[in-house]
Amino acid sequence: MQHQNPSSSGDAIKERAAQYVRMSTDEQDYSPFNQEKAIAAYALAHNIMVVRKYADEGRSGLNLDSRPGFKEMLRDVQAGQTHYSIILVYDVSRWGRFQDVDEGAYYEQICKKAGVRVIFCAEDFKDDGSLASTLLKAMDRVEAAKYSLRLSTRVFAGQCNLGSRGFWQGAPAGYGLRRALFDASGSPRTILAAGERKFIQSDRVILHPGPADEVEIVRRIFRSFALDGKGEIAIAKELNDEGRVNQFGRPWSRGTISHILSNEKYMGNNIYNRTSHKLKGKCVKNPPEMWIRSANAFEAVVDPILFDAVQRKMGELTYRKSNQRMLDDLRSLLASKGRLTSKLIDDAELLPCSGSYHQRFGSLLKAYELIGYQPKIKVAAIAARLEARTKRRRILSDIFADLERSGLDVRFDWGKRAYVVNSKLTVAIYLLRRLRGKRGPPQWTIRQRRKSNTKLVIGVRTDAANDSVHDYLLLRPAGLSARLRNSDVNVEDLGATSIETIADLTRTLRDATTAA
């Protein structure tokens, strides 16, 4: 049987089109299948052939940062690399729920200027450029933006309510604690392992003391600090000398010890809303009066009297120091060492940690400026490095979240200095930044600082702006270390296999773990 062209009248195809589909995690009714089905029906009725697909599954429509499909579509349109004159989208909300409603119109205008029309298939208005359709489209954009705002408000109110009732919200439990799962009636179900999530919406999570050896180490940390007069650095060194590691399998540091000593969850208090991160905005630290606190929400690991003693001592070490005293301490360290770094500050027993300087003065560089210290590395270079580090953490965090949602367990093994997938496959993961200012085709480089004993190397190539994923490269580590240890190497010369989507990467890793 011969297939006919998808035309309502049997005539030749008039126009070619691309389709864009997007589904966020909270909108199952807008599944890609349903969107594609509606777009196909529209195309058939209007004598259009769909020749290209762009998709963002499980992505927020608030901005472009985490929408590689949408960004690829815009790049193709602006570069003139299209074989279509129409982009078909289910409705205005699938195009985006931009909080600045003009932003969605701006991206649509980019397409129109390049000769590509954007058509919303399921909207009531006739997208003919008339004043009436323009007004209706603008109203739909406003409604799409308001939906995200209303949803954010409802979700936040619900989370605050659960937090006030002592239920744990999302984050890892922490060393010495575990997440206990309870059903809606309050009956215990199980203890969740790292990376596991509840699968029934009405279930609730409450923190619970972890293994006895971890609980004893937590109590020992508090006793050592409050009763034995030991500082965070000394405690960390003592634990590391004994070969003990933290919850991530890594050596203890001043920061990890300080985090335990200052966290109220160890005396049974559930704290929520320490930070706010709404509508994909920047993470904001909230003042203590905005915190949602539920006292005695779960079994304490540390006696409240001991916890309070630790807080008083920590307050005397840092919070009661004046700005001038903190700066004088910093000058003394500079005179002693001849230079300053965050590591030197954190390793200095009598100084507040580098994070305290950042919190007190706005940034470590500002504290340096106040004592007249100019690092050899230019401030702009430091800022660029911090920005690159922030982007790296965000990109990798998004990747790990996607892998976890797909059912893979990815953990970092400090001993192997590698990631372990499903407790079987060891992989190294590198973020490959795209080179700028280079003529010819795009180039990425990779630098490996240590020999890899992993079975697979995953290179995450960034886009032109180095702020989202371009694709993934699979590299065999055999013979790789010698080539990458001391110089940058063009990854195109390494015989890598390219994988375009996180879904394809997930399938590849799952197959590899099955074969391992």
Coordinates of C-alpha atoms in Angstrom, one line a residue:
M1 CA 0.0 0.0 0.0
Q2 CA 1.4 3.4 -1.0
H3 CA 1.4 6.3 1.4
Q4 CA -0.1 9.5 0.3
N5 CA 1.1 13.0 1.2
P6 CA -0.6 14.4 4.3
S7 CA -3.0 16.8 2.5
S8 CA -6.6 17.4 3.1
S9 CA -7.3 17.6 -0.6
G10 CA -4.7 15.4 -2.2
D11 CA -2.9 18.5 -3.7
A12 CA 0.8 18.9 -3.5
I13 CA 2.3 20.1 -0.3
K14 CA 2.2 23.9 -0.1
E15 CA 4.4 24.6 2.8
R16 CA 6.9 22.9 5.0
A17 CA 6.9 23.4 8.8
A18 CA 8.8 22.6 12.0
Q19 CA 7.0 21.7 15.2
Y20 CA 8.0 22.8 18.7
V21 CA 6.7 20.9 21.7
R22 CA 7.4 21.5 25.3
M23 CA 6.2 19.8 28.5
S24 CA 7.0 20.9 32.0
T25 CA 6.9 18.3 34.8
D26 CA 3.6 19.7 36.3
E27 CA 1.6 19.6 33.1
Q28 CA 0.9 16.0 32.1
D29 CA -2.2 17.0 30.1
Y30 CA 0.2 18.8 27.7
S31 CA 2.2 15.7 26.9
P32 CA 4.4 15.8 23.8
F33 CA 2.2 13.1 22.3
N34 CA -1.0 15.2 22.7
Q35 CA 0.7 18.3 21.3
E36 CA 2.1 16.4 18.3
K37 CA -1.3 14.9 17.6
A38 CA -3.0 18.3 17.6
I39 CA -0.2 19.8 15.5
A40 CA -0.5 16.9 13.0
A41 CA -4.3 17.4 12.7
Y42 CA -3.7 21.1 12.1
A43 CA -1.1 20.4 9.5
L44 CA -3.3 17.9 7.7
A45 CA -6.2 20.3 7.6
H46 CA -4.1 23.2 6.2
N47 CA -2.0 21.3 3.7
I48 CA 1.3 21.6 5.6
M49 CA 4.0 19.0 5.9
V50 CA 6.0 18.8 9.2
V51 CA 9.7 18.2 8.3
R52 CA 11.5 19.0 11.6
K53 CA 10.8 18.7 15.3
Y54 CA 12.2 20.7 18.2
A55 CA 11.4 19.5 21.7
D56 CA 12.0 20.3 25.4
E57 CA 10.5 17.7 27.7
G58 CA 10.2 18.3 31.4
R59 CA 11.4 21.9 31.0
S60 CA 10.1 25.1 32.5
G61 CA 8.8 27.8 30.1
L62 CA 9.9 30.7 32.3
N63 CA 13.1 31.4 30.4
L64 CA 15.5 29.9 27.9
D65 CA 18.3 28.8 30.2
S66 CA 17.1 25.2 30.4
R67 CA 15.4 24.9 27.0
P68 CA 18.0 23.6 24.5
G69 CA 15.4 22.7 21.9
F70 CA 13.9 26.2 21.8
K71 CA 17.4 27.7 21.6
E72 CA 18.5 25.4 18.8
M73 CA 15.3 26.4 16.9
L74 CA 16.2 30.1 17.2
R75 CA 19.8 29.5 16.1
D76 CA 18.6 27.6 13.1
V77 CA 16.1 30.3 12.2
Q78 CA 18.6 33.2 12.6
A79 CA 21.3 31.3 10.7
G80 CA 18.9 30.7 7.8
Q81 CA 19.5 26.9 8.2
T82 CA 15.8 26.0 7.8
H83 CA 14.0 24.1 5.2
Y84 CA 10.6 25.3 6.4
S85 CA 8.7 28.5 6.5
I86 CA 6.4 27.8 9.5
I87 CA 6.8 26.8 13.1
L88 CA 3.8 25.0 14.5
V89 CA 3.2 25.2 18.3
Y90 CA 0.3 23.8 20.2
D91 CA -0.6 27.1 22.0
V92 CA 1.0 30.3 23.4
S93 CA 1.8 28.7 26.8
R94 CA 4.0 26.0 25.0
W95 CA 6.0 28.8 23.4
G96 CA 6.7 30.0 26.9
R97 CA 5.4 31.3 30.2
F98 CA 7.8 34.3 30.1
Q99 CA 7.2 36.7 33.0
D100 CA 8.0 39.6 30.7
V101 CA 5.2 39.0 28.1
D102 CA 7.2 41.0 25.6
E103 CA 9.9 38.4 25.6
G104 CA 7.7 35.8 23.9
A105 CA 6.7 38.3 21.3
Y106 CA 10.3 39.2 20.8
Y107 CA 11.3 35.6 19.9
E108 CA 8.3 35.3 17.6
Q109 CA 9.4 38.5 15.9
I110 CA 12.9 37.1 15.4
C111 CA 11.3 34.2 13.5
K112 CA 9.1 36.5 11.4
K113 CA 12.0 38.7 10.4
A114 CA 13.8 35.5 9.2
G115 CA 10.8 34.7 7.0
V116 CA 9.4 32.0 9.4
R117 CA 5.8 32.3 10.7
V118 CA 4.8 31.0 14.1
I119 CA 1.4 29.5 14.3
F120 CA -0.4 28.4 17.5
C121 CA -2.6 25.5 16.5
A122 CA -5.0 25.2 19.4
E123 CA -5.7 28.9 20.1
D124 CA -9.2 30.4 19.4
F125 CA -7.9 33.4 17.6
K126 CA -7.1 33.4 13.9
D127 CA -3.4 34.2 13.7
D128 CA -3.7 36.5 10.7
G129 CA -1.8 39.6 12.0
S130 CA -5.0 41.5 12.6
L131 CA -5.5 43.9 15.5
A132 CA -8.0 41.5 17.1
S133 CA -5.7 38.5 16.9
T134 CA -2.8 40.5 18.2
L135 CA -4.7 41.6 21.2
L136 CA -6.0 38.1 21.9
K137 CA -2.5 36.7 21.6
A138 CA -1.2 39.3 24.0
M139 CA -3.9 38.4 26.5
D140 CA -2.9 34.7 26.2
R141 CA 0.7 35.6 26.9
V142 CA -0.3 37.5 30.1
E143 CA -2.5 34.5 31.2
A144 CA 0.4 32.1 30.5
A145 CA 2.7 34.3 32.7
K146 CA 0.1 34.6 35.4
Y147 CA -0.4 30.8 35.5
S148 CA 3.3 30.3 36.5
L149 CA 3.0 33.0 39.1
R150 CA -0.2 31.4 40.6
L151 CA 1.3 28.0 40.5
S152 CA 4.5 29.2 42.2
T153 CA 2.4 30.8 44.9
R154 CA 0.3 27.7 45.5
V155 CA 3.3 25.4 45.6
F156 CA 5.2 27.7 48.0
A157 CA 2.2 28.0 50.3
G158 CA 1.8 24.2 50.3
Q159 CA 5.5 23.6 51.0
C160 CA 5.4 26.1 53.9
N161 CA 2.4 24.3 55.3
L162 CA 4.2 21.0 55.1
G163 CA 7.3 22.5 56.5
S164 CA 5.5 23.9 59.5
R165 CA 4.1 20.5 60.2
G166 CA 7.5 19.0 60.4
F167 CA 7.6 17.3 57.0
W168 CA 11.0 17.3 55.1
Q169 CA 11.0 19.0 51.8
G170 CA 13.2 17.5 49.1
A171 CA 16.8 18.1 50.1
P172 CA 19.2 15.3 51.1
A173 CA 18.9 14.3 54.8
G174 CA 22.5 14.9 55.6
Y175 CA 25.1 13.0 57.5
G176 CA 23.7 11.0 60.5
L177 CA 20.1 11.3 59.3
R178 CA 17.9 9.4 56.9
R179 CA 14.5 10.2 55.2
A180 CA 11.7 8.1 56.6
L181 CA 8.6 7.7 54.3
F182 CA 5.1 7.7 55.8
D183 CA 1.7 7.2 54.1
A184 CA -1.2 9.6 54.4
S185 CA -2.4 8.0 57.6
G186 CA 0.9 8.4 59.3
S187 CA 2.0 4.7 59.1
P188 CA 5.7 4.2 58.2
R189 CA 6.5 2.8 54.8
T190 CA 10.3 2.6 54.4
I191 CA 13.6 4.5 54.7
L192 CA 14.5 6.2 51.4
A193 CA 17.9 5.6 50.1
A194 CA 20.0 8.4 48.6
G195 CA 18.4 9.5 45.3
E196 CA 15.1 7.7 46.0
R197 CA 11.9 9.7 45.9
K198 CA 8.4 9.1 47.1
F199 CA 6.1 7.8 44.3
I200 CA 2.7 8.7 45.9
Q201 CA 1.9 12.4 46.2
S202 CA 0.1 12.0 49.5
D203 CA 3.1 10.3 51.2
R204 CA 5.2 12.4 53.6
V205 CA 8.9 12.4 54.5
I206 CA 10.2 12.9 58.1
L207 CA 13.9 12.9 59.1
H208 CA 15.0 9.9 61.2
P209 CA 18.3 9.1 62.9
G210 CA 20.7 7.3 60.6
P211 CA 23.1 4.4 61.2
A212 CA 24.4 4.2 64.8
D213 CA 28.0 4.9 63.7
E214 CA 27.1 8.1 61.9
V215 CA 24.9 9.3 64.8
E216 CA 27.8 8.7 67.1
I217 CA 30.2 10.7 64.9
V218 CA 27.7 13.6 64.8
R219 CA 27.5 13.6 68.6
R220 CA 31.3 13.4 68.8
I221 CA 31.6 16.4 66.6
F222 CA 29.3 18.5 68.9
R223 CA 31.1 17.3 72.1
S224 CA 34.6 17.9 70.6
F225 CA 33.6 21.5 69.7
A226 CA 31.6 22.5 72.8
L227 CA 33.4 20.5 75.6
D228 CA 36.9 19.6 74.3
G229 CA 37.7 23.0 72.9
K230 CA 38.5 21.7 69.4
G231 CA 37.9 23.8 66.3
E232 CA 36.3 22.7 63.1
I233 CA 39.7 22.2 61.4
A234 CA 41.0 20.0 64.2
I235 CA 37.9 18.0 64.2
A236 CA 38.0 17.5 60.4
K237 CA 41.7 16.5 60.6
E238 CA 41.0 14.0 63.3
L239 CA 38.2 12.3 61.4
N240 CA 40.2 12.2 58.2
D241 CA 43.2 10.7 60.0
E242 CA 40.9 7.9 61.1
G243 CA 39.9 7.3 57.4
R244 CA 36.3 8.5 57.9
V245 CA 34.4 10.2 55.1
N246 CA 31.3 12.4 55.0
Q247 CA 27.9 11.6 53.4
F248 CA 29.3 12.2 49.9
G249 CA 32.2 9.8 50.4
R250 CA 34.7 12.7 50.6
P251 CA 37.1 13.8 53.3
W252 CA 35.8 16.1 56.0
S253 CA 36.5 19.8 55.8
R254 CA 36.0 22.9 57.9
G255 CA 32.9 23.7 55.9
T256 CA 31.2 20.3 56.4
I257 CA 31.9 20.3 60.1
S258 CA 30.6 23.9 60.4
H259 CA 27.4 22.9 58.5
I260 CA 26.7 20.1 61.0
L261 CA 27.4 22.3 64.0
S262 CA 25.0 25.0 62.9
N263 CA 22.1 23.0 61.6
E264 CA 19.0 22.8 63.8
K265 CA 17.8 19.5 62.3
Y266 CA 20.3 17.7 64.5
M267 CA 18.3 18.7 67.6
G268 CA 15.0 17.7 65.9
N269 CA 13.9 21.0 64.4
N270 CA 12.6 21.2 60.8
I271 CA 13.6 24.4 59.1
Y272 CA 12.1 25.5 55.8
N273 CA 12.4 28.7 53.6
R274 CA 16.0 29.5 54.5
T275 CA 16.4 30.4 50.8
S276 CA 14.0 31.4 48.1
H277 CA 14.3 30.5 44.4
K278 CA 11.1 31.4 42.8
L279 CA 10.2 31.5 39.1
K280 CA 13.7 30.5 38.0
G281 CA 15.1 33.7 39.7
K282 CA 18.3 34.0 41.7
C283 CA 18.5 32.1 44.9
V284 CA 18.0 34.5 47.8
K285 CA 19.0 33.9 51.4
N286 CA 16.0 34.8 53.7
P287 CA 16.5 36.4 57.1
P288 CA 15.7 34.1 60.1
E289 CA 12.4 35.8 60.8
M290 CA 11.1 34.4 57.4
W291 CA 12.1 30.8 58.2
I292 CA 9.4 28.3 58.8
R293 CA 10.4 26.4 61.9
S294 CA 8.8 23.3 63.4
A295 CA 10.4 22.5 66.8
N296 CA 10.7 18.9 67.9
A297 CA 9.5 17.7 64.5
F298 CA 11.5 14.4 64.7
E299 CA 13.8 12.5 66.9
A300 CA 16.9 14.6 67.9
V301 CA 20.4 13.3 67.3
V302 CA 22.0 15.8 69.6
D303 CA 20.7 17.0 73.0
P304 CA 19.3 20.6 72.7
I305 CA 21.4 21.8 75.6
L306 CA 24.6 20.6 73.8
F307 CA 23.4 22.2 70.6
D308 CA 22.8 25.5 72.3
A309 CA 26.2 25.4 73.9
V310 CA 27.8 25.0 70.4
Q311 CA 25.8 27.9 69.0
R312 CA 27.0 30.2 71.8
K313 CA 30.6 29.3 71.2
M314 CA 30.2 29.7 67.4
G315 CA 28.6 33.1 68.0
E316 CA 31.6 34.2 70.1
L317 CA 34.0 33.2 67.4
T318 CA 32.4 35.0 64.5
Y319 CA 29.2 36.9 64.9
R320 CA 30.3 39.0 67.9
K321 CA 33.5 40.1 66.1
S322 CA 33.2 43.6 64.7
N323 CA 34.0 44.3 61.1
Q324 CA 37.2 45.9 62.1
R325 CA 38.3 42.8 64.1
M326 CA 37.6 40.5 61.2
L327 CA 39.6 42.7 58.8
D328 CA 42.5 42.9 61.3
D329 CA 42.5 39.1 61.5
L330 CA 42.6 39.1 57.7
R331 CA 45.6 41.5 57.7
S332 CA 47.4 39.3 60.2
L333 CA 47.0 36.3 58.0
L334 CA 48.2 38.3 54.9
A335 CA 51.3 39.4 56.8
S336 CA 52.0 35.8 57.9
K337 CA 51.4 34.1 54.5
G338 CA 52.1 36.8 52.0
R339 CA 49.0 36.2 50.1
L340 CA 45.3 35.4 50.6
T341 CA 43.0 32.7 49.2
S342 CA 39.8 31.2 50.4
K343 CA 41.6 28.0 51.3
L344 CA 44.2 29.8 53.4
I345 CA 41.4 31.6 55.3
D346 CA 39.5 28.3 55.9
D347 CA 42.6 26.6 57.1
A348 CA 43.3 29.4 59.6
E349 CA 42.0 28.1 62.9
L350 CA 41.4 31.5 64.6
L351 CA 39.8 33.2 61.6
P352 CA 36.2 33.1 60.6
C353 CA 35.8 31.0 57.4
S354 CA 35.8 32.6 54.0
G355 CA 32.0 32.3 53.8
S356 CA 31.7 34.5 56.9
Y357 CA 33.7 37.2 55.1
H358 CA 31.5 36.8 52.0
Q359 CA 28.4 37.2 54.2
R360 CA 29.7 40.1 56.2
F361 CA 31.2 42.2 53.4
G362 CA 29.3 41.0 50.3
S363 CA 32.2 39.1 48.8
L364 CA 35.7 38.0 49.6
L365 CA 37.1 40.4 47.0
K366 CA 35.4 43.3 48.8
A367 CA 37.1 42.2 52.1
Y368 CA 40.4 42.1 50.2
E369 CA 39.8 45.6 48.9
L370 CA 39.1 46.9 52.4
I371 CA 42.5 45.8 53.7
G372 CA 44.3 47.0 50.6
Y373 CA 45.1 43.6 49.2
Q374 CA 45.1 43.1 45.4
P375 CA 45.4 39.5 44.3
K376 CA 47.8 38.8 41.5
I377 CA 45.0 37.4 39.4
K378 CA 43.0 40.3 38.1
V379 CA 39.5 40.8 39.6
A380 CA 37.9 40.3 36.2
A381 CA 39.6 36.9 35.8
I382 CA 38.4 35.9 39.3
A383 CA 34.8 37.0 38.5
A384 CA 34.9 35.1 35.2
R385 CA 36.1 32.0 36.9
L386 CA 33.4 32.2 39.5
E387 CA 30.8 32.7 36.8
A388 CA 32.1 29.7 34.9
R389 CA 32.0 27.6 38.1
T390 CA 28.4 28.7 38.8
K391 CA 27.4 27.7 35.2
R392 CA 29.2 24.4 35.5
R393 CA 27.4 23.5 38.7
R394 CA 24.0 24.5 37.3
I395 CA 24.4 22.6 34.1
L396 CA 25.7 19.4 35.8
S397 CA 23.0 19.7 38.5
D398 CA 20.3 19.8 35.7
I399 CA 21.9 16.8 34.1
F400 CA 22.0 14.7 37.3
A401 CA 18.4 15.7 38.0
D402 CA 17.3 14.5 34.6
L403 CA 19.3 11.2 35.0
E404 CA 17.6 10.7 38.5
R405 CA 14.2 11.3 37.0
S406 CA 14.9 8.6 34.4
G407 CA 15.6 6.1 37.2
L408 CA 19.4 6.1 37.1
D409 CA 21.4 6.3 40.4
V410 CA 24.4 8.5 39.9
R411 CA 26.8 9.0 42.8
F412 CA 30.3 10.4 43.3
D413 CA 32.8 8.0 44.6
W414 CA 35.6 10.0 46.3
G415 CA 38.0 7.1 46.4
K416 CA 37.7 6.4 42.7
R417 CA 37.4 10.2 41.9
A418 CA 34.6 9.3 39.5
Y419 CA 30.9 9.0 39.2
V420 CA 29.3 5.6 39.6
V421 CA 26.1 4.8 37.7
N422 CA 23.7 2.2 39.2
S423 CA 26.6 1.0 41.4
K424 CA 28.2 -0.7 38.3
L425 CA 29.6 1.7 35.7
T426 CA 32.4 4.3 36.6
V427 CA 32.4 7.4 34.5
A428 CA 34.2 10.7 34.4
I429 CA 32.2 13.7 33.5
Y430 CA 33.8 16.8 32.0
L431 CA 32.2 20.1 30.9
L432 CA 33.7 21.2 27.6
R433 CA 33.5 24.9 27.0
R434 CA 33.2 26.1 23.4
L435 CA 36.2 28.2 22.2
R436 CA 35.4 31.8 21.2
G437 CA 37.0 33.9 18.6
K438 CA 38.1 31.0 16.5
R439 CA 37.5 30.9 12.8
G440 CA 36.1 27.9 11.1
P441 CA 33.8 25.3 12.6
P442 CA 33.0 25.4 16.4
Q443 CA 35.7 23.9 18.6
W444 CA 35.7 22.5 22.1
T445 CA 38.6 21.5 24.3
I446 CA 39.1 19.2 27.3
R447 CA 41.8 19.2 29.9
Q448 CA 42.3 16.2 32.2
R449 CA 44.3 16.9 35.3
R450 CA 44.7 13.4 36.6
K451 CA 44.8 9.9 35.2
S452 CA 41.4 8.3 34.8
N453 CA 40.6 4.8 35.8
T454 CA 37.0 5.0 34.6
K455 CA 35.4 2.8 31.9
L456 CA 33.8 5.8 30.1
V457 CA 34.3 9.6 29.8
I458 CA 31.3 11.8 29.1
G459 CA 32.1 15.2 27.6
V460 CA 29.2 17.7 28.0
R461 CA 29.7 20.3 25.2
T462 CA 28.2 23.7 25.8
D463 CA 26.5 26.0 23.3
A464 CA 28.0 29.2 21.8
A465 CA 27.2 31.2 25.0
N466 CA 28.6 28.4 27.2
D467 CA 25.4 28.5 29.3
S468 CA 23.5 25.3 28.2
V469 CA 24.2 21.9 26.7
H470 CA 25.0 21.5 23.0
D471 CA 25.4 17.8 23.0
Y472 CA 27.1 14.9 24.9
L473 CA 30.3 13.1 23.8
L474 CA 31.2 9.5 24.7
L475 CA 35.0 9.0 24.9
R476 CA 37.0 5.9 25.7
P477 CA 39.6 6.7 28.4
A478 CA 42.2 4.3 26.9
G479 CA 45.1 6.5 25.9
L480 CA 43.2 9.6 26.8
S481 CA 45.1 10.7 29.9
A482 CA 48.5 11.1 28.3
R483 CA 47.0 13.4 25.6
L484 CA 45.0 15.5 27.9
R485 CA 47.1 15.9 31.0
N486 CA 49.1 18.9 30.2
S487 CA 47.5 20.6 27.2
D488 CA 44.2 21.4 25.6
V489 CA 43.1 19.1 22.8
N490 CA 40.4 19.5 20.2
V491 CA 37.8 16.9 21.1
E492 CA 37.0 16.5 17.4
D493 CA 40.4 14.7 17.1
L494 CA 39.5 12.1 19.8
G495 CA 37.1 9.9 17.9
A496 CA 34.2 10.7 20.1
T497 CA 30.6 9.6 19.7
S498 CA 28.0 12.4 19.8
I499 CA 24.7 12.1 21.6
E500 CA 22.2 14.9 21.2
T501 CA 19.7 14.5 24.0
I502 CA 19.6 13.6 27.6
A503 CA 17.1 10.9 26.8
D504 CA 19.6 9.2 24.4
L505 CA 22.3 9.6 27.0
T506 CA 20.1 7.9 29.6
R507 CA 19.4 5.0 27.4
T508 CA 23.1 4.6 26.6
L509 CA 24.1 4.6 30.2
R510 CA 21.3 2.2 31.1
D511 CA 22.5 -0.2 28.4
A512 CA 26.1 0.2 29.5
T513 CA 25.2 -0.6 33.2
T514 CA 23.3 -3.7 32.1
A515 CA 26.2 -4.9 30.1
A516 CA 28.7 -4.1 32.9

